[in-house]
Amino acid sequence: MTRIPALLVLDLVNEIAHPDGKYNDVCLGQIESRGVLGHARRAIDHAREQGIPVVYVVVGFSEGLADWPPTSPLFAEAADGDRLILGTWGTEVHDSLKPEAHEQVIAKRRVNPFLGTHLELLLRSYGVNTLLLTGVTTDLVILSTAREAHDLDFRVEVLEDATATSSPELHEAALTLLRRTAEVTTVDEALARTAAASGYETEGKV
């Protein structure tokens, strides 16, 4: 079966990936030390050059928190200081990764980006069969996305150098679990494979 990919950029929003974000204590240190934003930027650039759809997913809740899960230990702090409110700076994609006008940004209210969203419908409309995952966090969003996508019969490739979580140890543990349902690879390996399959010339490209 021909590999037809889409690139997913998951939860790389200001609240999490910017020093001024209210969740900057979660994994910003690992995002910076691993160069995640730079790797994700390179993945996005290559995807655009090759005509691969880029889909952004952002986590957040409506103003007033009607769709916020009060029993969730993960999202408990979201109600403290109105963190992760959709339509605010905090839930915008980080400036270094901004979507282009035609690229889709899907808002999710839970960890799983397929739950309660039109993500699957969008991916089916693009005709893709392979998902390239970037973003944070490896043990939550990336793992949840990979498992759900696997059960929806997508191939999944985790671009591990464009992912991070709160510690190297937790990142590695998540990768061990991810290998059960996905291929763990890198930005350069995954995008070079796509370029070779399409006949796209990567030489001289950034």
JSON list of C-alpha atoms in Angstrom, two decimals:
[
{"chain": "A", "resi": 1, "resn": "MET", "atom": "CA", "xyz": [0.00, 0.00, 0.00]},
{"chain": "A", "resi": 2, "resn": "THR", "atom": "CA", "xyz": [1.31, 3.42, -0.96]},
{"chain": "A", "resi": 3, "resn": "ARG", "atom": "CA", "xyz": [2.28, 5.57, 2.00]},
{"chain": "A", "resi": 4, "resn": "ILE", "atom": "CA", "xyz": [0.22, 8.81, 1.97]},
{"chain": "A", "resi": 5, "resn": "PRO", "atom": "CA", "xyz": [1.07, 10.89, 5.06]},
{"chain": "A", "resi": 6, "resn": "ALA", "atom": "CA", "xyz": [-0.27, 13.88, 6.94]},
{"chain": "A", "resi": 7, "resn": "LEU", "atom": "CA", "xyz": [1.73, 15.74, 9.59]},
{"chain": "A", "resi": 8, "resn": "LEU", "atom": "CA", "xyz": [0.02, 16.36, 12.95]},
{"chain": "A", "resi": 9, "resn": "VAL", "atom": "CA", "xyz": [1.33, 19.13, 15.21]},
{"chain": "A", "resi": 10, "resn": "LEU", "atom": "CA", "xyz": [-0.09, 18.39, 18.64]},
{"chain": "A", "resi": 11, "resn": "ASP", "atom": "CA", "xyz": [-0.50, 20.87, 21.53]},
{"chain": "A", "resi": 12, "resn": "LEU", "atom": "CA", "xyz": [2.51, 23.03, 20.76]},
{"chain": "A", "resi": 13, "resn": "VAL", "atom": "CA", "xyz": [0.60, 26.03, 22.09]},
{"chain": "A", "resi": 14, "resn": "ASN", "atom": "CA", "xyz": [1.82, 29.09, 23.99]},
{"chain": "A", "resi": 15, "resn": "GLU", "atom": "CA", "xyz": [0.46, 27.94, 27.34]},
{"chain": "A", "resi": 16, "resn": "ILE", "atom": "CA", "xyz": [2.76, 24.90, 27.18]},
{"chain": "A", "resi": 17, "resn": "ALA", "atom": "CA", "xyz": [5.61, 25.75, 24.80]},
{"chain": "A", "resi": 18, "resn": "HIS", "atom": "CA", "xyz": [6.25, 29.45, 25.58]},
{"chain": "A", "resi": 19, "resn": "PRO", "atom": "CA", "xyz": [8.15, 30.78, 28.62]},
{"chain": "A", "resi": 20, "resn": "ASP", "atom": "CA", "xyz": [5.21, 33.03, 29.47]},
{"chain": "A", "resi": 21, "resn": "GLY", "atom": "CA", "xyz": [2.71, 30.17, 29.33]},
{"chain": "A", "resi": 22, "resn": "LYS", "atom": "CA", "xyz": [0.83, 29.15, 32.47]},
{"chain": "A", "resi": 23, "resn": "TYR", "atom": "CA", "xyz": [1.88, 25.52, 31.93]},
{"chain": "A", "resi": 24, "resn": "ASN", "atom": "CA", "xyz": [5.54, 26.31, 31.28]},
{"chain": "A", "resi": 25, "resn": "ASP", "atom": "CA", "xyz": [6.49, 24.10, 34.22]},
{"chain": "A", "resi": 26, "resn": "VAL", "atom": "CA", "xyz": [5.17, 20.93, 32.56]},
{"chain": "A", "resi": 27, "resn": "CYS", "atom": "CA", "xyz": [7.72, 20.24, 29.84]},
{"chain": "A", "resi": 28, "resn": "LEU", "atom": "CA", "xyz": [9.18, 23.53, 28.56]},
{"chain": "A", "resi": 29, "resn": "GLY", "atom": "CA", "xyz": [12.62, 22.55, 29.82]},
{"chain": "A", "resi": 30, "resn": "GLN", "atom": "CA", "xyz": [12.55, 19.38, 27.74]},
{"chain": "A", "resi": 31, "resn": "ILE", "atom": "CA", "xyz": [11.05, 21.18, 24.74]},
{"chain": "A", "resi": 32, "resn": "GLU", "atom": "CA", "xyz": [13.98, 23.57, 24.81]},
{"chain": "A", "resi": 33, "resn": "SER", "atom": "CA", "xyz": [16.76, 21.09, 25.61]},
{"chain": "A", "resi": 34, "resn": "ARG", "atom": "CA", "xyz": [15.56, 18.65, 22.94]},
{"chain": "A", "resi": 35, "resn": "GLY", "atom": "CA", "xyz": [15.09, 21.38, 20.34]},
{"chain": "A", "resi": 36, "resn": "VAL", "atom": "CA", "xyz": [11.50, 20.28, 19.75]},
{"chain": "A", "resi": 37, "resn": "LEU", "atom": "CA", "xyz": [10.28, 23.55, 18.24]},
{"chain": "A", "resi": 38, "resn": "GLY", "atom": "CA", "xyz": [13.15, 23.60, 15.75]},
{"chain": "A", "resi": 39, "resn": "HIS", "atom": "CA", "xyz": [12.59, 19.97, 14.76]},
{"chain": "A", "resi": 40, "resn": "ALA", "atom": "CA", "xyz": [8.85, 20.53, 14.42]},
{"chain": "A", "resi": 41, "resn": "ARG", "atom": "CA", "xyz": [9.54, 23.64, 12.32]},
{"chain": "A", "resi": 42, "resn": "ARG", "atom": "CA", "xyz": [11.72, 21.56, 9.99]},
{"chain": "A", "resi": 43, "resn": "ALA", "atom": "CA", "xyz": [9.04, 18.88, 9.73]},
{"chain": "A", "resi": 44, "resn": "ILE", "atom": "CA", "xyz": [6.41, 21.50, 8.84]},
{"chain": "A", "resi": 45, "resn": "ASP", "atom": "CA", "xyz": [8.67, 23.11, 6.21]},
{"chain": "A", "resi": 46, "resn": "HIS", "atom": "CA", "xyz": [9.45, 19.78, 4.56]},
{"chain": "A", "resi": 47, "resn": "ALA", "atom": "CA", "xyz": [5.80, 18.73, 4.65]},
{"chain": "A", "resi": 48, "resn": "ARG", "atom": "CA", "xyz": [4.70, 21.94, 2.95]},
{"chain": "A", "resi": 49, "resn": "GLU", "atom": "CA", "xyz": [7.41, 21.60, 0.29]},
{"chain": "A", "resi": 50, "resn": "GLN", "atom": "CA", "xyz": [6.23, 18.07, -0.45]},
{"chain": "A", "resi": 51, "resn": "GLY", "atom": "CA", "xyz": [2.52, 18.88, -0.45]},
{"chain": "A", "resi": 52, "resn": "ILE", "atom": "CA", "xyz": [1.87, 16.86, 2.70]},
{"chain": "A", "resi": 53, "resn": "PRO", "atom": "CA", "xyz": [-1.14, 18.17, 4.68]},
{"chain": "A", "resi": 54, "resn": "VAL", "atom": "CA", "xyz": [-0.21, 19.82, 7.98]},
{"chain": "A", "resi": 55, "resn": "VAL", "atom": "CA", "xyz": [-2.92, 19.64, 10.65]},
{"chain": "A", "resi": 56, "resn": "TYR", "atom": "CA", "xyz": [-2.64, 21.46, 13.97]},
{"chain": "A", "resi": 57, "resn": "VAL", "atom": "CA", "xyz": [-4.40, 20.29, 17.12]},
{"chain": "A", "resi": 58, "resn": "VAL", "atom": "CA", "xyz": [-4.74, 22.57, 20.14]},
{"chain": "A", "resi": 59, "resn": "VAL", "atom": "CA", "xyz": [-6.09, 21.71, 23.58]},
{"chain": "A", "resi": 60, "resn": "GLY", "atom": "CA", "xyz": [-8.45, 24.08, 25.33]},
{"chain": "A", "resi": 61, "resn": "PHE", "atom": "CA", "xyz": [-11.85, 24.77, 26.82]},
{"chain": "A", "resi": 62, "resn": "SER", "atom": "CA", "xyz": [-14.64, 27.22, 26.15]},
{"chain": "A", "resi": 63, "resn": "GLU", "atom": "CA", "xyz": [-14.80, 30.41, 28.16]},
{"chain": "A", "resi": 64, "resn": "GLY", "atom": "CA", "xyz": [-16.70, 29.59, 31.34]},
{"chain": "A", "resi": 65, "resn": "LEU", "atom": "CA", "xyz": [-15.30, 26.02, 31.29]},
{"chain": "A", "resi": 66, "resn": "ALA", "atom": "CA", "xyz": [-18.62, 24.31, 30.47]},
{"chain": "A", "resi": 67, "resn": "ASP", "atom": "CA", "xyz": [-16.66, 21.60, 28.64]},
{"chain": "A", "resi": 68, "resn": "TRP", "atom": "CA", "xyz": [-13.89, 21.28, 31.25]},
{"chain": "A", "resi": 69, "resn": "PRO", "atom": "CA", "xyz": [-13.68, 17.87, 33.04]},
{"chain": "A", "resi": 70, "resn": "PRO", "atom": "CA", "xyz": [-13.81, 18.68, 36.78]},
{"chain": "A", "resi": 71, "resn": "THR", "atom": "CA", "xyz": [-12.89, 15.12, 37.82]},
{"chain": "A", "resi": 72, "resn": "SER", "atom": "CA", "xyz": [-9.69, 15.02, 35.74]},
{"chain": "A", "resi": 73, "resn": "PRO", "atom": "CA", "xyz": [-6.43, 15.19, 37.72]},
{"chain": "A", "resi": 74, "resn": "LEU", "atom": "CA", "xyz": [-4.66, 16.16, 34.50]},
{"chain": "A", "resi": 75, "resn": "PHE", "atom": "CA", "xyz": [-6.83, 19.19, 33.76]},
{"chain": "A", "resi": 76, "resn": "ALA", "atom": "CA", "xyz": [-7.53, 20.17, 37.36]},
{"chain": "A", "resi": 77, "resn": "GLU", "atom": "CA", "xyz": [-5.39, 23.32, 37.18]},
{"chain": "A", "resi": 78, "resn": "ALA", "atom": "CA", "xyz": [-7.04, 24.54, 33.97]},
{"chain": "A", "resi": 79, "resn": "ALA", "atom": "CA", "xyz": [-9.74, 26.28, 36.00]},
{"chain": "A", "resi": 80, "resn": "ASP", "atom": "CA", "xyz": [-7.11, 28.06, 38.09]},
{"chain": "A", "resi": 81, "resn": "GLY", "atom": "CA", "xyz": [-6.47, 31.38, 36.37]},
{"chain": "A", "resi": 82, "resn": "ASP", "atom": "CA", "xyz": [-8.41, 30.39, 33.26]},
{"chain": "A", "resi": 83, "resn": "ARG", "atom": "CA", "xyz": [-5.66, 28.33, 31.71]},
{"chain": "A", "resi": 84, "resn": "LEU", "atom": "CA", "xyz": [-6.17, 26.81, 28.25]},
{"chain": "A", "resi": 85, "resn": "ILE", "atom": "CA", "xyz": [-9.12, 28.97, 27.23]},
{"chain": "A", "resi": 86, "resn": "LEU", "atom": "CA", "xyz": [-9.83, 28.68, 23.51]},
{"chain": "A", "resi": 87, "resn": "GLY", "atom": "CA", "xyz": [-9.55, 31.90, 21.59]},
{"chain": "A", "resi": 88, "resn": "THR", "atom": "CA", "xyz": [-6.86, 33.32, 23.87]},
{"chain": "A", "resi": 89, "resn": "TRP", "atom": "CA", "xyz": [-3.11, 33.70, 23.40]},
{"chain": "A", "resi": 90, "resn": "GLY", "atom": "CA", "xyz": [-2.50, 30.62, 25.55]},
{"chain": "A", "resi": 91, "resn": "THR", "atom": "CA", "xyz": [-4.16, 28.22, 23.11]},
{"chain": "A", "resi": 92, "resn": "GLU", "atom": "CA", "xyz": [-2.65, 29.73, 19.98]},
{"chain": "A", "resi": 93, "resn": "VAL", "atom": "CA", "xyz": [0.02, 27.72, 18.18]},
{"chain": "A", "resi": 94, "resn": "HIS", "atom": "CA", "xyz": [3.53, 28.85, 19.12]},
{"chain": "A", "resi": 95, "resn": "ASP", "atom": "CA", "xyz": [4.68, 31.72, 16.87]},
{"chain": "A", "resi": 96, "resn": "SER", "atom": "CA", "xyz": [7.56, 29.69, 15.42]},
{"chain": "A", "resi": 97, "resn": "LEU", "atom": "CA", "xyz": [5.12, 27.11, 14.06]},
{"chain": "A", "resi": 98, "resn": "LYS", "atom": "CA", "xyz": [2.21, 29.27, 12.91]},
{"chain": "A", "resi": 99, "resn": "PRO", "atom": "CA", "xyz": [-0.24, 27.61, 10.51]},
{"chain": "A", "resi": 100, "resn": "GLU", "atom": "CA", "xyz": [-0.77, 29.02, 7.06]},
{"chain": "A", "resi": 101, "resn": "ALA", "atom": "CA", "xyz": [-4.20, 30.35, 6.15]},
{"chain": "A", "resi": 102, "resn": "HIS", "atom": "CA", "xyz": [-5.33, 27.15, 4.42]},
{"chain": "A", "resi": 103, "resn": "GLU", "atom": "CA", "xyz": [-4.11, 24.78, 7.16]},
{"chain": "A", "resi": 104, "resn": "GLN", "atom": "CA", "xyz": [-6.60, 23.34, 9.61]},
{"chain": "A", "resi": 105, "resn": "VAL", "atom": "CA", "xyz": [-6.46, 23.96, 13.37]},
{"chain": "A", "resi": 106, "resn": "ILE", "atom": "CA", "xyz": [-8.61, 21.56, 15.39]},
{"chain": "A", "resi": 107, "resn": "ALA", "atom": "CA", "xyz": [-9.56, 22.31, 19.00]},
{"chain": "A", "resi": 108, "resn": "LYS", "atom": "CA", "xyz": [-9.88, 19.37, 21.36]},
{"chain": "A", "resi": 109, "resn": "ARG", "atom": "CA", "xyz": [-11.21, 19.26, 24.91]},
{"chain": "A", "resi": 110, "resn": "ARG", "atom": "CA", "xyz": [-9.55, 16.03, 26.03]},
{"chain": "A", "resi": 111, "resn": "VAL", "atom": "CA", "xyz": [-6.22, 14.23, 25.61]},
{"chain": "A", "resi": 112, "resn": "ASN", "atom": "CA", "xyz": [-7.38, 12.19, 22.61]},
{"chain": "A", "resi": 113, "resn": "PRO", "atom": "CA", "xyz": [-7.55, 14.50, 19.56]},
{"chain": "A", "resi": 114, "resn": "PHE", "atom": "CA", "xyz": [-10.11, 12.27, 17.84]},
{"chain": "A", "resi": 115, "resn": "LEU", "atom": "CA", "xyz": [-12.64, 12.49, 20.69]},
{"chain": "A", "resi": 116, "resn": "GLY", "atom": "CA", "xyz": [-15.41, 14.96, 19.93]},
{"chain": "A", "resi": 117, "resn": "THR", "atom": "CA", "xyz": [-13.59, 16.49, 16.94]},
{"chain": "A", "resi": 118, "resn": "HIS", "atom": "CA", "xyz": [-13.72, 16.14, 13.16]},
{"chain": "A", "resi": 119, "resn": "LEU", "atom": "CA", "xyz": [-10.06, 15.09, 12.91]},
{"chain": "A", "resi": 120, "resn": "GLU", "atom": "CA", "xyz": [-10.79, 11.66, 11.44]},
{"chain": "A", "resi": 121, "resn": "LEU", "atom": "CA", "xyz": [-13.22, 13.13, 8.90]},
{"chain": "A", "resi": 122, "resn": "LEU", "atom": "CA", "xyz": [-10.60, 15.67, 7.84]},
{"chain": "A", "resi": 123, "resn": "LEU", "atom": "CA", "xyz": [-7.88, 13.06, 7.46]},
{"chain": "A", "resi": 124, "resn": "ARG", "atom": "CA", "xyz": [-10.17, 10.79, 5.44]},
{"chain": "A", "resi": 125, "resn": "SER", "atom": "CA", "xyz": [-11.02, 13.72, 3.15]},
{"chain": "A", "resi": 126, "resn": "TYR", "atom": "CA", "xyz": [-7.30, 14.20, 2.51]},
{"chain": "A", "resi": 127, "resn": "GLY", "atom": "CA", "xyz": [-7.04, 10.53, 1.57]},
{"chain": "A", "resi": 128, "resn": "VAL", "atom": "CA", "xyz": [-4.12, 9.89, 3.92]},
{"chain": "A", "resi": 129, "resn": "ASN", "atom": "CA", "xyz": [-3.26, 6.55, 5.47]},
{"chain": "A", "resi": 130, "resn": "THR", "atom": "CA", "xyz": [-0.21, 7.49, 7.55]},
{"chain": "A", "resi": 131, "resn": "LEU", "atom": "CA", "xyz": [0.08, 9.98, 10.40]},
{"chain": "A", "resi": 132, "resn": "LEU", "atom": "CA", "xyz": [3.36, 11.66, 11.32]},
{"chain": "A", "resi": 133, "resn": "LEU", "atom": "CA", "xyz": [3.15, 12.80, 14.94]},
{"chain": "A", "resi": 134, "resn": "THR", "atom": "CA", "xyz": [4.94, 15.77, 16.49]},
{"chain": "A", "resi": 135, "resn": "GLY", "atom": "CA", "xyz": [4.20, 17.67, 19.69]},
{"chain": "A", "resi": 136, "resn": "VAL", "atom": "CA", "xyz": [3.73, 17.27, 23.41]},
{"chain": "A", "resi": 137, "resn": "THR", "atom": "CA", "xyz": [3.49, 15.38, 25.54]},
{"chain": "A", "resi": 138, "resn": "THR", "atom": "CA", "xyz": [4.95, 12.03, 24.52]},
{"chain": "A", "resi": 139, "resn": "ASP", "atom": "CA", "xyz": [3.30, 10.06, 27.32]},
{"chain": "A", "resi": 140, "resn": "LEU", "atom": "CA", "xyz": [-0.16, 11.64, 26.97]},
{"chain": "A", "resi": 141, "resn": "VAL", "atom": "CA", "xyz": [-1.15, 13.27, 23.67]},
{"chain": "A", "resi": 142, "resn": "ILE", "atom": "CA", "xyz": [1.30, 11.44, 21.41]},
{"chain": "A", "resi": 143, "resn": "LEU", "atom": "CA", "xyz": [0.55, 8.07, 23.02]},
{"chain": "A", "resi": 144, "resn": "SER", "atom": "CA", "xyz": [-3.20, 8.63, 22.97]},
{"chain": "A", "resi": 145, "resn": "THR", "atom": "CA", "xyz": [-3.15, 9.78, 19.35]},
{"chain": "A", "resi": 146, "resn": "ALA", "atom": "CA", "xyz": [-1.05, 6.85, 18.23]},
{"chain": "A", "resi": 147, "resn": "ARG", "atom": "CA", "xyz": [-3.27, 4.27, 19.88]},
{"chain": "A", "resi": 148, "resn": "GLU", "atom": "CA", "xyz": [-6.51, 5.76, 18.58]},
{"chain": "A", "resi": 149, "resn": "ALA", "atom": "CA", "xyz": [-5.09, 6.20, 15.08]},
{"chain": "A", "resi": 150, "resn": "HIS", "atom": "CA", "xyz": [-3.89, 2.60, 15.13]},
{"chain": "A", "resi": 151, "resn": "ASP", "atom": "CA", "xyz": [-7.41, 1.40, 15.91]},
{"chain": "A", "resi": 152, "resn": "LEU", "atom": "CA", "xyz": [-8.76, 3.59, 13.09]},
{"chain": "A", "resi": 153, "resn": "ASP", "atom": "CA", "xyz": [-6.43, 1.74, 10.71]},
{"chain": "A", "resi": 154, "resn": "PHE", "atom": "CA", "xyz": [-3.93, 4.52, 10.11]},
{"chain": "A", "resi": 155, "resn": "ARG", "atom": "CA", "xyz": [-0.24, 3.83, 10.00]},
{"chain": "A", "resi": 156, "resn": "VAL", "atom": "CA", "xyz": [1.51, 5.90, 12.68]},
{"chain": "A", "resi": 157, "resn": "GLU", "atom": "CA", "xyz": [5.05, 7.28, 12.71]},
{"chain": "A", "resi": 158, "resn": "VAL", "atom": "CA", "xyz": [6.20, 9.17, 15.80]},
{"chain": "A", "resi": 159, "resn": "LEU", "atom": "CA", "xyz": [8.86, 11.76, 14.98]},
{"chain": "A", "resi": 160, "resn": "GLU", "atom": "CA", "xyz": [10.53, 11.39, 18.34]},
{"chain": "A", "resi": 161, "resn": "ASP", "atom": "CA", "xyz": [12.96, 14.28, 18.01]},
{"chain": "A", "resi": 162, "resn": "ALA", "atom": "CA", "xyz": [9.94, 16.58, 17.60]},
{"chain": "A", "resi": 163, "resn": "THR", "atom": "CA", "xyz": [8.26, 15.31, 20.78]},
{"chain": "A", "resi": 164, "resn": "ALA", "atom": "CA", "xyz": [8.89, 15.76, 24.51]},
{"chain": "A", "resi": 165, "resn": "THR", "atom": "CA", "xyz": [7.43, 15.34, 27.96]},
{"chain": "A", "resi": 166, "resn": "SER", "atom": "CA", "xyz": [8.41, 16.31, 31.48]},
{"chain": "A", "resi": 167, "resn": "SER", "atom": "CA", "xyz": [11.56, 14.16, 31.76]},
{"chain": "A", "resi": 168, "resn": "PRO", "atom": "CA", "xyz": [13.87, 12.04, 29.59]},
{"chain": "A", "resi": 169, "resn": "GLU", "atom": "CA", "xyz": [12.90, 8.97, 31.59]},
{"chain": "A", "resi": 170, "resn": "LEU", "atom": "CA", "xyz": [9.17, 9.42, 30.98]},
{"chain": "A", "resi": 171, "resn": "HIS", "atom": "CA", "xyz": [9.83, 10.19, 27.32]},
{"chain": "A", "resi": 172, "resn": "GLU", "atom": "CA", "xyz": [11.75, 6.92, 26.88]},
{"chain": "A", "resi": 173, "resn": "ALA", "atom": "CA", "xyz": [9.07, 4.96, 28.74]},
{"chain": "A", "resi": 174, "resn": "ALA", "atom": "CA", "xyz": [6.42, 6.42, 26.44]},
{"chain": "A", "resi": 175, "resn": "LEU", "atom": "CA", "xyz": [8.47, 5.49, 23.37]},
{"chain": "A", "resi": 176, "resn": "THR", "atom": "CA", "xyz": [8.64, 1.90, 24.62]},
{"chain": "A", "resi": 177, "resn": "LEU", "atom": "CA", "xyz": [4.83, 1.80, 24.74]},
{"chain": "A", "resi": 178, "resn": "LEU", "atom": "CA", "xyz": [4.48, 3.62, 21.43]},
{"chain": "A", "resi": 179, "resn": "ARG", "atom": "CA", "xyz": [6.52, 0.99, 19.62]},
{"chain": "A", "resi": 180, "resn": "ARG", "atom": "CA", "xyz": [3.67, -1.47, 20.29]},
{"chain": "A", "resi": 181, "resn": "THR", "atom": "CA", "xyz": [1.36, 0.36, 17.85]},
{"chain": "A", "resi": 182, "resn": "ALA", "atom": "CA", "xyz": [3.57, 2.81, 15.94]},
{"chain": "A", "resi": 183, "resn": "GLU", "atom": "CA", "xyz": [6.93, 3.26, 14.30]},
{"chain": "A", "resi": 184, "resn": "VAL", "atom": "CA", "xyz": [9.30, 5.52, 16.21]},
{"chain": "A", "resi": 185, "resn": "THR", "atom": "CA", "xyz": [11.43, 7.52, 13.81]},
{"chain": "A", "resi": 186, "resn": "THR", "atom": "CA", "xyz": [12.79, 11.04, 13.32]},
{"chain": "A", "resi": 187, "resn": "VAL", "atom": "CA", "xyz": [11.88, 14.11, 11.30]},
{"chain": "A", "resi": 188, "resn": "ASP", "atom": "CA", "xyz": [14.66, 13.59, 8.77]},
{"chain": "A", "resi": 189, "resn": "GLU", "atom": "CA", "xyz": [14.02, 9.86, 8.35]},
{"chain": "A", "resi": 190, "resn": "ALA", "atom": "CA", "xyz": [10.25, 10.19, 7.95]},
{"chain": "A", "resi": 191, "resn": "LEU", "atom": "CA", "xyz": [10.30, 13.15, 5.58]},
{"chain": "A", "resi": 192, "resn": "ALA", "atom": "CA", "xyz": [13.18, 11.79, 3.50]},
{"chain": "A", "resi": 193, "resn": "ARG", "atom": "CA", "xyz": [11.22, 8.59, 3.02]},
{"chain": "A", "resi": 194, "resn": "THR", "atom": "CA", "xyz": [8.23, 10.56, 1.79]},
{"chain": "A", "resi": 195, "resn": "ALA", "atom": "CA", "xyz": [10.40, 12.65, -0.52]},
{"chain": "A", "resi": 196, "resn": "ALA", "atom": "CA", "xyz": [12.00, 9.56, -2.03]},
{"chain": "A", "resi": 197, "resn": "ALA", "atom": "CA", "xyz": [8.62, 7.92, -2.61]},
{"chain": "A", "resi": 198, "resn": "SER", "atom": "CA", "xyz": [7.28, 11.01, -4.39]},
{"chain": "A", "resi": 199, "resn": "GLY", "atom": "CA", "xyz": [10.45, 11.74, -6.36]},
{"chain": "A", "resi": 200, "resn": "TYR", "atom": "CA", "xyz": [10.89, 15.04, -4.52]},
{"chain": "A", "resi": 201, "resn": "GLU", "atom": "CA", "xyz": [14.46, 16.32, -4.51]},
{"chain": "A", "resi": 202, "resn": "THR", "atom": "CA", "xyz": [15.63, 17.14, -0.98]},
{"chain": "A", "resi": 203, "resn": "GLU", "atom": "CA", "xyz": [19.20, 18.06, -1.85]},
{"chain": "A", "resi": 204, "resn": "GLY", "atom": "CA", "xyz": [19.86, 21.66, -1.02]},
{"chain": "A", "resi": 205, "resn": "LYS", "atom": "CA", "xyz": [16.66, 22.02, 0.99]},
{"chain": "A", "resi": 206, "resn": "VAL", "atom": "CA", "xyz": [16.72, 23.19, 4.62]}
]
